[in-house]
mmCIF file of C-alpha atoms and ligand atoms in Angstrom:
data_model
loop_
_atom_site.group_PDB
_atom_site.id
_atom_site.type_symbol
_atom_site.label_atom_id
_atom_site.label_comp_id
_atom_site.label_asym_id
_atom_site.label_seq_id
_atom_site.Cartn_x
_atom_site.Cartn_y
_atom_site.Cartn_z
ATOM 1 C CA UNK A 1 118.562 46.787 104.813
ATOM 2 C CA UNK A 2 115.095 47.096 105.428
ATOM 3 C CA UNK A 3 112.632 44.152 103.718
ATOM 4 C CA UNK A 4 109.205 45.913 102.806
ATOM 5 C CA UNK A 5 106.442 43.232 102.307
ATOM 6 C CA UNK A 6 103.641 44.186 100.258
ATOM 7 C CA UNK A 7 101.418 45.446 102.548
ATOM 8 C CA UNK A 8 103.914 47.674 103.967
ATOM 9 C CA UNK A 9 104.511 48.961 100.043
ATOM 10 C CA UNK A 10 100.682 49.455 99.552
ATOM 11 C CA UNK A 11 100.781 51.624 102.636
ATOM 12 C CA UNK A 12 103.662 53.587 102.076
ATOM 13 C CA UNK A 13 101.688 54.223 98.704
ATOM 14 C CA UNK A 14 98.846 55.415 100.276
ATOM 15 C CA UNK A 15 100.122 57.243 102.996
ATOM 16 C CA UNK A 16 102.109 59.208 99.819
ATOM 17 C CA UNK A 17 98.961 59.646 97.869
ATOM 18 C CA UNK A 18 96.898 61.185 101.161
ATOM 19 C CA UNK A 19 99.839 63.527 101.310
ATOM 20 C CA UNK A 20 99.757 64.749 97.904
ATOM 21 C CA UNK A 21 96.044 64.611 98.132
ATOM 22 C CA UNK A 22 95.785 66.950 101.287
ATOM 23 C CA UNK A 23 99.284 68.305 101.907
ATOM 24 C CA UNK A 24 99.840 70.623 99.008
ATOM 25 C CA UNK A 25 101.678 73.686 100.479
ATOM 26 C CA UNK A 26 101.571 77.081 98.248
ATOM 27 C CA UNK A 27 104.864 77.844 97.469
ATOM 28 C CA UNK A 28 104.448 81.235 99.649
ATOM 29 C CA UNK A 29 104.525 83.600 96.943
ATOM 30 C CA UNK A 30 103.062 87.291 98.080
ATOM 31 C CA UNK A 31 99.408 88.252 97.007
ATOM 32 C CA UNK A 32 100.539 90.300 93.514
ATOM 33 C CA UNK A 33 97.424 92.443 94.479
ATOM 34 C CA UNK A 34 98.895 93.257 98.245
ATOM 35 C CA UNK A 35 100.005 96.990 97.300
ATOM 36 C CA UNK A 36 97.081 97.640 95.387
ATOM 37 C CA UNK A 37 94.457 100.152 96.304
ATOM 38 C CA UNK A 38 90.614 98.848 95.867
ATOM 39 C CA UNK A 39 88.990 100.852 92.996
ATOM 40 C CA UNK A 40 85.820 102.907 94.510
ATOM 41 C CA UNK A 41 84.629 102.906 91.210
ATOM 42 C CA UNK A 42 83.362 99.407 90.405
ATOM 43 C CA UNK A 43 79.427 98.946 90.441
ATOM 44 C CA UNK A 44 77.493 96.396 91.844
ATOM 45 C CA UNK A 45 77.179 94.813 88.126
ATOM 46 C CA UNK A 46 81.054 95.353 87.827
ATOM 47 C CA UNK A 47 82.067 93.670 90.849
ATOM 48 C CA UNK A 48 79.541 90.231 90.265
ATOM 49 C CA UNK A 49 80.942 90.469 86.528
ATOM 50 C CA UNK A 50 84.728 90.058 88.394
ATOM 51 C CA UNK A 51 83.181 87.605 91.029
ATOM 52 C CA UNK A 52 81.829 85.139 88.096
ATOM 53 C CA UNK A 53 85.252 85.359 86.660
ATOM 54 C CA UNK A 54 87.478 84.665 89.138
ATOM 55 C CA UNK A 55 84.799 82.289 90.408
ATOM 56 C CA UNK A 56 85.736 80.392 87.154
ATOM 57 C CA UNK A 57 88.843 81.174 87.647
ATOM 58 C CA UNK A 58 89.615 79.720 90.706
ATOM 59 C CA UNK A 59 87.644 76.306 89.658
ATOM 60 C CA UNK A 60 90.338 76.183 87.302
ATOM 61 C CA UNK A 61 92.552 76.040 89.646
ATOM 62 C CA UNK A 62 91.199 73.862 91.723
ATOM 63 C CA UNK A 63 91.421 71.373 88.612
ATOM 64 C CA UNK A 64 95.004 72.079 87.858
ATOM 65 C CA UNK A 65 95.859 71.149 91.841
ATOM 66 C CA UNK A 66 93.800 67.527 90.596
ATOM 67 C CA UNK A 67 95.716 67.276 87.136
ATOM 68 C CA UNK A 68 99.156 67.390 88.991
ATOM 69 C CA UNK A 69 98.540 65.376 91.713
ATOM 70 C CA UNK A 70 96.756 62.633 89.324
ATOM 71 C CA UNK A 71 100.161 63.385 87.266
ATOM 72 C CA UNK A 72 102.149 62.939 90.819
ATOM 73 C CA UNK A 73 100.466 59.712 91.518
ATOM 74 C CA UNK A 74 101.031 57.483 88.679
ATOM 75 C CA UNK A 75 104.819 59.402 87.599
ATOM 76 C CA UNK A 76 107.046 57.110 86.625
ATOM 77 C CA UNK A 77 110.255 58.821 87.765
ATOM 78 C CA UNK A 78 110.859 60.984 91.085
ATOM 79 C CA UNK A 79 111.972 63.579 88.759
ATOM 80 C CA UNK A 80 108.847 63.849 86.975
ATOM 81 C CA UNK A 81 107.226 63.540 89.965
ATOM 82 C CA UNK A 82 109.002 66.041 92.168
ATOM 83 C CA UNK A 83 108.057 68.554 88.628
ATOM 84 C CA UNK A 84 104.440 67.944 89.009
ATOM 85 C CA UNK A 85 104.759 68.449 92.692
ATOM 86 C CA UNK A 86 106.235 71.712 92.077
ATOM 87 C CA UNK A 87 103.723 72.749 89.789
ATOM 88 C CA UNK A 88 101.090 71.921 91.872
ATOM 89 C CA UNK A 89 102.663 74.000 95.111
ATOM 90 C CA UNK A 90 102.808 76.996 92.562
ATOM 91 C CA UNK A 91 99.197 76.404 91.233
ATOM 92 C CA UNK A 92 98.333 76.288 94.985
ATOM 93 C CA UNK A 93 99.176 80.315 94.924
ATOM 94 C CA UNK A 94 96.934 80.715 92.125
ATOM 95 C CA UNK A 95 94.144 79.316 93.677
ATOM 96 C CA UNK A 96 94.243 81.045 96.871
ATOM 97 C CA UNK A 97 94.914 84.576 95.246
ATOM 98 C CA UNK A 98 91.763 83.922 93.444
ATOM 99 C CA UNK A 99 89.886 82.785 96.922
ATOM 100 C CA UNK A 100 91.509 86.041 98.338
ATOM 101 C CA UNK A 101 89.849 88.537 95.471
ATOM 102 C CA UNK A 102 86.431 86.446 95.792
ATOM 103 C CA UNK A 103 86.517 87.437 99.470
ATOM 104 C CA UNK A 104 87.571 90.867 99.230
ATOM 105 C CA UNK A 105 84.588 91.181 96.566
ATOM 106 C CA UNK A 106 82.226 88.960 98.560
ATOM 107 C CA UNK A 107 81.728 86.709 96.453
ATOM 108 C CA UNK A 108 81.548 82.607 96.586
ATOM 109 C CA UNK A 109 83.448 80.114 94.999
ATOM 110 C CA UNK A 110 81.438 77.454 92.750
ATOM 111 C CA UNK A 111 79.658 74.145 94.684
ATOM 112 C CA UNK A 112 80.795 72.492 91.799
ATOM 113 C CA UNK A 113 84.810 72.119 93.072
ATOM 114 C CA UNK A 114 84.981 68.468 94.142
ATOM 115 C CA UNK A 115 83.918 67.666 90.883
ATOM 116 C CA UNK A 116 86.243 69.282 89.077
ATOM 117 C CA UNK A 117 88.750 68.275 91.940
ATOM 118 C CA UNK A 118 88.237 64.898 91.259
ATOM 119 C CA UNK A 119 87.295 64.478 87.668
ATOM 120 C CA UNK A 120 90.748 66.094 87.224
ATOM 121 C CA UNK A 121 92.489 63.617 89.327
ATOM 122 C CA UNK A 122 91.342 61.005 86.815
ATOM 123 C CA UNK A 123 92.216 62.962 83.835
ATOM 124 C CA UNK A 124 96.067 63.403 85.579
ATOM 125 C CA UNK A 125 96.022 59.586 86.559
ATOM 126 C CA UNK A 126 94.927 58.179 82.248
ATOM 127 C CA UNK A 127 97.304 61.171 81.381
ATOM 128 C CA UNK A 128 100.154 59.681 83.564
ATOM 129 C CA UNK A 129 99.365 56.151 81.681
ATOM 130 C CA UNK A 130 101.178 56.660 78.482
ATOM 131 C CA UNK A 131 104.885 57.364 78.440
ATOM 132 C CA UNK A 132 105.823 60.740 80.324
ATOM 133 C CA UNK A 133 107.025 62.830 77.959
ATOM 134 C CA UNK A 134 103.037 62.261 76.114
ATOM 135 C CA UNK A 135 101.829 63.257 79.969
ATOM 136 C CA UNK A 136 104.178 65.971 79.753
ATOM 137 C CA UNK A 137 102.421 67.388 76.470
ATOM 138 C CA UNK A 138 99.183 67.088 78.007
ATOM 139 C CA UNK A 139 100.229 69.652 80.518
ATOM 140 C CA UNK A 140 101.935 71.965 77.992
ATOM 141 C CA UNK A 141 98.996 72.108 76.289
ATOM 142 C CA UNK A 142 96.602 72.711 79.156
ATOM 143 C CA UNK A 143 98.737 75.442 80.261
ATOM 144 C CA UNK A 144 98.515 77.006 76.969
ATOM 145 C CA UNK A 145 95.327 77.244 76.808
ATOM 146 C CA UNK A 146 94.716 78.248 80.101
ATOM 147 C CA UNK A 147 97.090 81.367 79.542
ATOM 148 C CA UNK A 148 95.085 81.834 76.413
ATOM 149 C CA UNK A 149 91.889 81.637 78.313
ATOM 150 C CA UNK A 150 93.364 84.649 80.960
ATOM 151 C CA UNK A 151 94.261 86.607 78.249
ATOM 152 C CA UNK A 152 90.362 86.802 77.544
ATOM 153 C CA UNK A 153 89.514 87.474 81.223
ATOM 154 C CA UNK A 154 91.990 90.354 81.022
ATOM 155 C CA UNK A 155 90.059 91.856 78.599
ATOM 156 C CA UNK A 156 86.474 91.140 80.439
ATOM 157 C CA UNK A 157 87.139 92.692 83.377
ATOM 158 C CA UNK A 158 86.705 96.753 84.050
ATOM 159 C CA UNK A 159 89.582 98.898 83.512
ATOM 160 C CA UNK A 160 89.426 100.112 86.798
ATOM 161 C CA UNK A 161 90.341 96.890 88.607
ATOM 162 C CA UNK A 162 93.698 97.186 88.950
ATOM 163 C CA UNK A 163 93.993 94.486 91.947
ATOM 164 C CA UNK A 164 92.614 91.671 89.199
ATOM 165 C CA UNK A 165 94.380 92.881 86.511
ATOM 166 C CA UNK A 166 97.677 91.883 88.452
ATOM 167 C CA UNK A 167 96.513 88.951 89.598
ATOM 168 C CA UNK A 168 95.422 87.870 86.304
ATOM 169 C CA UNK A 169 98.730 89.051 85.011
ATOM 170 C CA UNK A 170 101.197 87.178 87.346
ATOM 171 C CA UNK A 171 99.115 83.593 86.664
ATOM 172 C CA UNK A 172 99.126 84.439 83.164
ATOM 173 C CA UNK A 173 102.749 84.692 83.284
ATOM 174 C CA UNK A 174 102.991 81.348 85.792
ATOM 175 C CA UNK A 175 101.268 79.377 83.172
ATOM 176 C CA UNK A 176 103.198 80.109 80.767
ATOM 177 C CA UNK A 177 106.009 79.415 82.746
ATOM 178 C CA UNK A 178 104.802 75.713 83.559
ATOM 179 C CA UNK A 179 103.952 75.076 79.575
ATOM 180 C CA UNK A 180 107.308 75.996 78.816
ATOM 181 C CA UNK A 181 108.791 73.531 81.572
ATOM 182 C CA UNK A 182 106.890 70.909 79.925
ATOM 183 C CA UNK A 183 108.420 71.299 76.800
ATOM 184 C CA UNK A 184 111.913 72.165 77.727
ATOM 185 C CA UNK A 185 111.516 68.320 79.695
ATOM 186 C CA UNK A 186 111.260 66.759 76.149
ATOM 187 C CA UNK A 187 107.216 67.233 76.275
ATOM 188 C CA UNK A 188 105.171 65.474 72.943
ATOM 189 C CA UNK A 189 102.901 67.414 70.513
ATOM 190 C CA UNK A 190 99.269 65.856 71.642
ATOM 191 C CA UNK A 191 96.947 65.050 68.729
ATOM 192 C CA UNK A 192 94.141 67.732 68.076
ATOM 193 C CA UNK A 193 91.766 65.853 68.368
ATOM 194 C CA UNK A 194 92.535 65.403 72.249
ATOM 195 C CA UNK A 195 93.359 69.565 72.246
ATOM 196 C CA UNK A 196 89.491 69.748 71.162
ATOM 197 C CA UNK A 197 88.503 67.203 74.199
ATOM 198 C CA UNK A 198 90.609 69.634 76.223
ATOM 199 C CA UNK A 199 88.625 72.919 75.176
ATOM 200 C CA UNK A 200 85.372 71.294 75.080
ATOM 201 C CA UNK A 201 85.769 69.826 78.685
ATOM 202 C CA UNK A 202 87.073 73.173 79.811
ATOM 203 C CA UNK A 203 84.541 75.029 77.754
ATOM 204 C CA UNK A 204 81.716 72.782 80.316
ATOM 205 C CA UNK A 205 83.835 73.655 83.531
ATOM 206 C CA UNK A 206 83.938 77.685 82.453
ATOM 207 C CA UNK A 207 80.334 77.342 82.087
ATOM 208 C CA UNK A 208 79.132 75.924 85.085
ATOM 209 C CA UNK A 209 81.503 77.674 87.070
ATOM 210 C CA UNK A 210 80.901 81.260 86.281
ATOM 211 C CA UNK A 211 76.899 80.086 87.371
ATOM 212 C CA UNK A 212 77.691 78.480 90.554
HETATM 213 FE FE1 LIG B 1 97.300 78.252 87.731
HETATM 214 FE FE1 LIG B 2 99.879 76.272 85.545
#
């Protein structure tokens, strides 16, 4: 059997945490929006509203790709790992829908994305710290209040855009998807005090985001 020295584990370590870093793959799920016809009758006021939103939108995402690979990094079983993994590939999806409907309405995305990129890294990695199943209710609870948080964008955009609306729907219906995974693997209930860190730190992303 093969004798790895410690140098050869440190780069075997790295090489792993480049991959997860840059090697994400979406998990190839269609565009929910494909067989959708563009409304004609969204304004110019209509379409920056849905811009902003999704602009936000897909920042969030971007930070959910850096929560699960900071929770990927520091896992302390390949089970919990390979979850976060999976996650990730599926919150890939999300985040390139949104890029799609930016670019269909011309929009941008925010400047602000390697920040939340790697600020959420961090956040995955001190998450990761404590025992798994307390990670594991740090990601139920994000997840719930990011499904909470779509149900609000639901309501902001026009009626008339169908093509969001079933966007918004099918990541609404992801997220919820990934809480409950969390708790059906034995998740913790976090303290409220750290839900309140959550929604205030998400509160500043949302903010910044939907500017630039
Ligand atoms: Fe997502
Ligand atoms: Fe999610």
């Amino acid at each position: 059997m093969r004798h790895f020295t410690d140098i050869d584990k440190i780069l075997i370590k790295s090489n792993d945490i480049l991959n997860m870093l840059f090697n994400i793959k979406s998990s190839g799920r269609v565009y929910p929006a494909t067989d959708i016809e563009e409304t004609k009758e969204m304004s110019y006021s209509e379409k920056k509203l849905v811009n902003n939103l999704m602009r936000v939108n897909h920042s969030g995402e971007v930070a959910a790709q850096g929560l699960y690979i900071g929770h990927a990094i520091l896992a302390k079983t390949d089970q919990q790992k390979e979850m976060m993994l999976n996650m990730a590939s599926e919150e890939k999806d999300h985040l390139e829908w949104c890029e799609k409907r930016i670019d269909e309405l011309k929009g941008n995305t925010s400047i602000l994305n390697p920040i939340w990129f790697s600020g959420s890294i961090v956040i995955g990695m001190i998450s990761s710290i404590s025992k798994d199943k307390n990670a594991l209710g740090f990601i139920e609870e994000t997840e719930k209040q990011v499904a909470k948080h779509l149900d609000t964008h639901l309501e902001k955009i026009p009626k008339t855009d169908n093509k969001t609306y079933k966007i918004l729907k099918k990541m609404k219906s992801d997220e919820e998807h990934h809480g409950e995974t969390a708790k059906n693997n034995g998740a913790n209930e976090i303290s409220s005090n750290l839900k309140k860190v959550m929604e205030i730190t998400a509160n500043v992303m949302k903010f910044f985001s939907y500017r630039i």
